[in-house]
Amino acid sequence: MGSDSGFIKRNWVLILCMLSLGFEVKGQSHTHIHESFHMGSPFAITVIHEDKDKAWEGIKAAEREIERIEALISSWKESSQTSAINRAAGKEAVEVDAELFQLISRAQKVSQLSSGAFDISYASMDRIWKFDGSMTELPSDEAISNSVARINYKNILLNKEKQTVFLKVKGMKIGFGAIGKGYAANRAKKILQEMGIESGMVNAGGDLIAWGKEENGQAWKIAVADPSKEKQVLAWLEVDNKAVVTSGDYERYVILDGKRYAHIIDPRSGWPVQGLKSVSIICPDAEIADALATTVFVLGKEKGLELVEKLRGIECIIITDENEIVTSSHLNLSHE
């Protein structure tokens, strides 16, 4: 679900435009790109603006905002409010900033919507699945059951009046690996727009949001990779004030007893999800797209598609293990 935990939601797929490849094209002096590393992932901020100084002023402000969010939500930083919540699990409620309280509250709504397929308490999971080549046999049923024993979004208790968060069970933890980068992308975009940047893109470790136009005046064109063919483009998406986030399983997996087990774990069962190669979510909000990419992957083709079709303004691309491509009803793909 993210770099913070064993329930990993990794934004593996190439969701790229030519301006996000890590270089600035010579002669395109209105295109400005900054790359950095946050939340365990590479970030790229692209700004289109004729005033270079204003462009870089905006980029620096967006970078500071990403750093601020990381300090707030990181479970790796002992000083973060998230770490304080985790340390107090089973003991006491922790008062937090309104921003973090609201982020947790929104995550809870996705958990309720998906009946626990999305759950920020995934961070409580024991690390019994390893995808680094060291596993030689399946974990026992007991180990799998025990690994998810402390995962339950219903045990994240929120007190709106006191603005406190209480993890009911000792040993519980929360993590934002499947929603934090999307939130950071949203905030960086908002900062840039408030500073008068009318065209740009924030690529937060694959959680991508773009607005305005490319320097040539055309819509941002995003390539969605084919998970079965390295560096091959499956389809193109024209993006206008939209986010694109993909969750996929083809890079990290283990083969045990002749069966392939990928790294995306269902937090309700403790077992790797089967049946899908990738899920891409397209919608105006990077945080929602981030959360739903994992959610739909865990739910599977039928239930995942059913959920997306109920949500206004949200589209998806699902690729199954059999290379079947399924899209939501209002999504049009270009193969050129």
mmCIF file of N, CA, C and O in Angstrom, residues 93 101 157-166:
data_model
loop_
_atom_site.group_PDB
_atom_site.id
_atom_site.type_symbol
_atom_site.label_atom_id
_atom_site.label_comp_id
_atom_site.label_asym_id
_atom_site.label_seq_id
_atom_site.Cartn_x
_atom_site.Cartn_y
_atom_site.Cartn_z
ATOM 1 N N ALA A 93 -5.876 8.477 23.700
ATOM 2 C CA ALA A 93 -6.136 9.239 22.485
ATOM 3 C C ALA A 93 -5.093 10.342 22.343
ATOM 4 O O ALA A 93 -4.549 10.838 23.333
ATOM 5 N N PHE A 101 -6.351 15.084 11.203
ATOM 6 C CA PHE A 101 -7.636 14.507 11.612
ATOM 7 C C PHE A 101 -8.552 14.330 10.413
ATOM 8 O O PHE A 101 -9.180 13.278 10.237
ATOM 9 N N LEU A 157 -10.571 5.232 16.377
ATOM 10 C CA LEU A 157 -11.653 6.008 16.969
ATOM 11 C C LEU A 157 -11.335 7.502 16.883
ATOM 12 O O LEU A 157 -10.308 7.958 17.402
ATOM 13 N N LEU A 158 -12.230 8.236 16.253
ATOM 14 C CA LEU A 158 -12.046 9.673 16.054
ATOM 15 C C LEU A 158 -13.033 10.454 16.914
ATOM 16 O O LEU A 158 -14.228 10.166 16.901
ATOM 17 N N ASN A 159 -12.527 11.432 17.638
ATOM 18 C CA ASN A 159 -13.367 12.324 18.431
ATOM 19 C C ASN A 159 -13.314 13.703 17.791
ATOM 20 O O ASN A 159 -12.302 14.414 17.907
ATOM 21 N N LYS A 160 -14.383 14.054 17.106
ATOM 22 C CA LYS A 160 -14.396 15.294 16.340
ATOM 23 C C LYS A 160 -14.322 16.516 17.245
ATOM 24 O O LYS A 160 -13.658 17.507 16.921
ATOM 25 N N GLU A 161 -15.005 16.478 18.383
ATOM 26 C CA GLU A 161 -15.020 17.631 19.292
ATOM 27 C C GLU A 161 -13.642 17.898 19.880
ATOM 28 O O GLU A 161 -13.180 19.040 19.935
ATOM 29 N N LYS A 162 -12.970 16.838 20.307
ATOM 30 C CA LYS A 162 -11.645 16.995 20.914
ATOM 31 C C LYS A 162 -10.524 16.923 19.882
ATOM 32 O O LYS A 162 -9.367 17.197 20.201
ATOM 33 N N GLN A 163 -10.868 16.530 18.665
ATOM 34 C CA GLN A 163 -9.905 16.376 17.564
ATOM 35 C C GLN A 163 -8.784 15.410 17.957
ATOM 36 O O GLN A 163 -7.595 15.685 17.809
ATOM 37 N N THR A 164 -9.221 14.243 18.441
ATOM 38 C CA THR A 164 -8.262 13.223 18.875
ATOM 39 C C THR A 164 -8.428 11.951 18.060
ATOM 40 O O THR A 164 -9.495 11.685 17.492
ATOM 41 N N VAL A 165 -7.352 11.169 18.031
ATOM 42 C CA VAL A 165 -7.327 9.874 17.352
ATOM 43 C C VAL A 165 -6.877 8.833 18.365
ATOM 44 O O VAL A 165 -5.861 9.014 19.047
ATOM 45 N N PHE A 166 -7.630 7.738 18.459
ATOM 46 C CA PHE A 166 -7.282 6.662 19.393
ATOM 47 C C PHE A 166 -7.313 5.329 18.671
ATOM 48 O O PHE A 166 -8.325 4.946 18.081
#
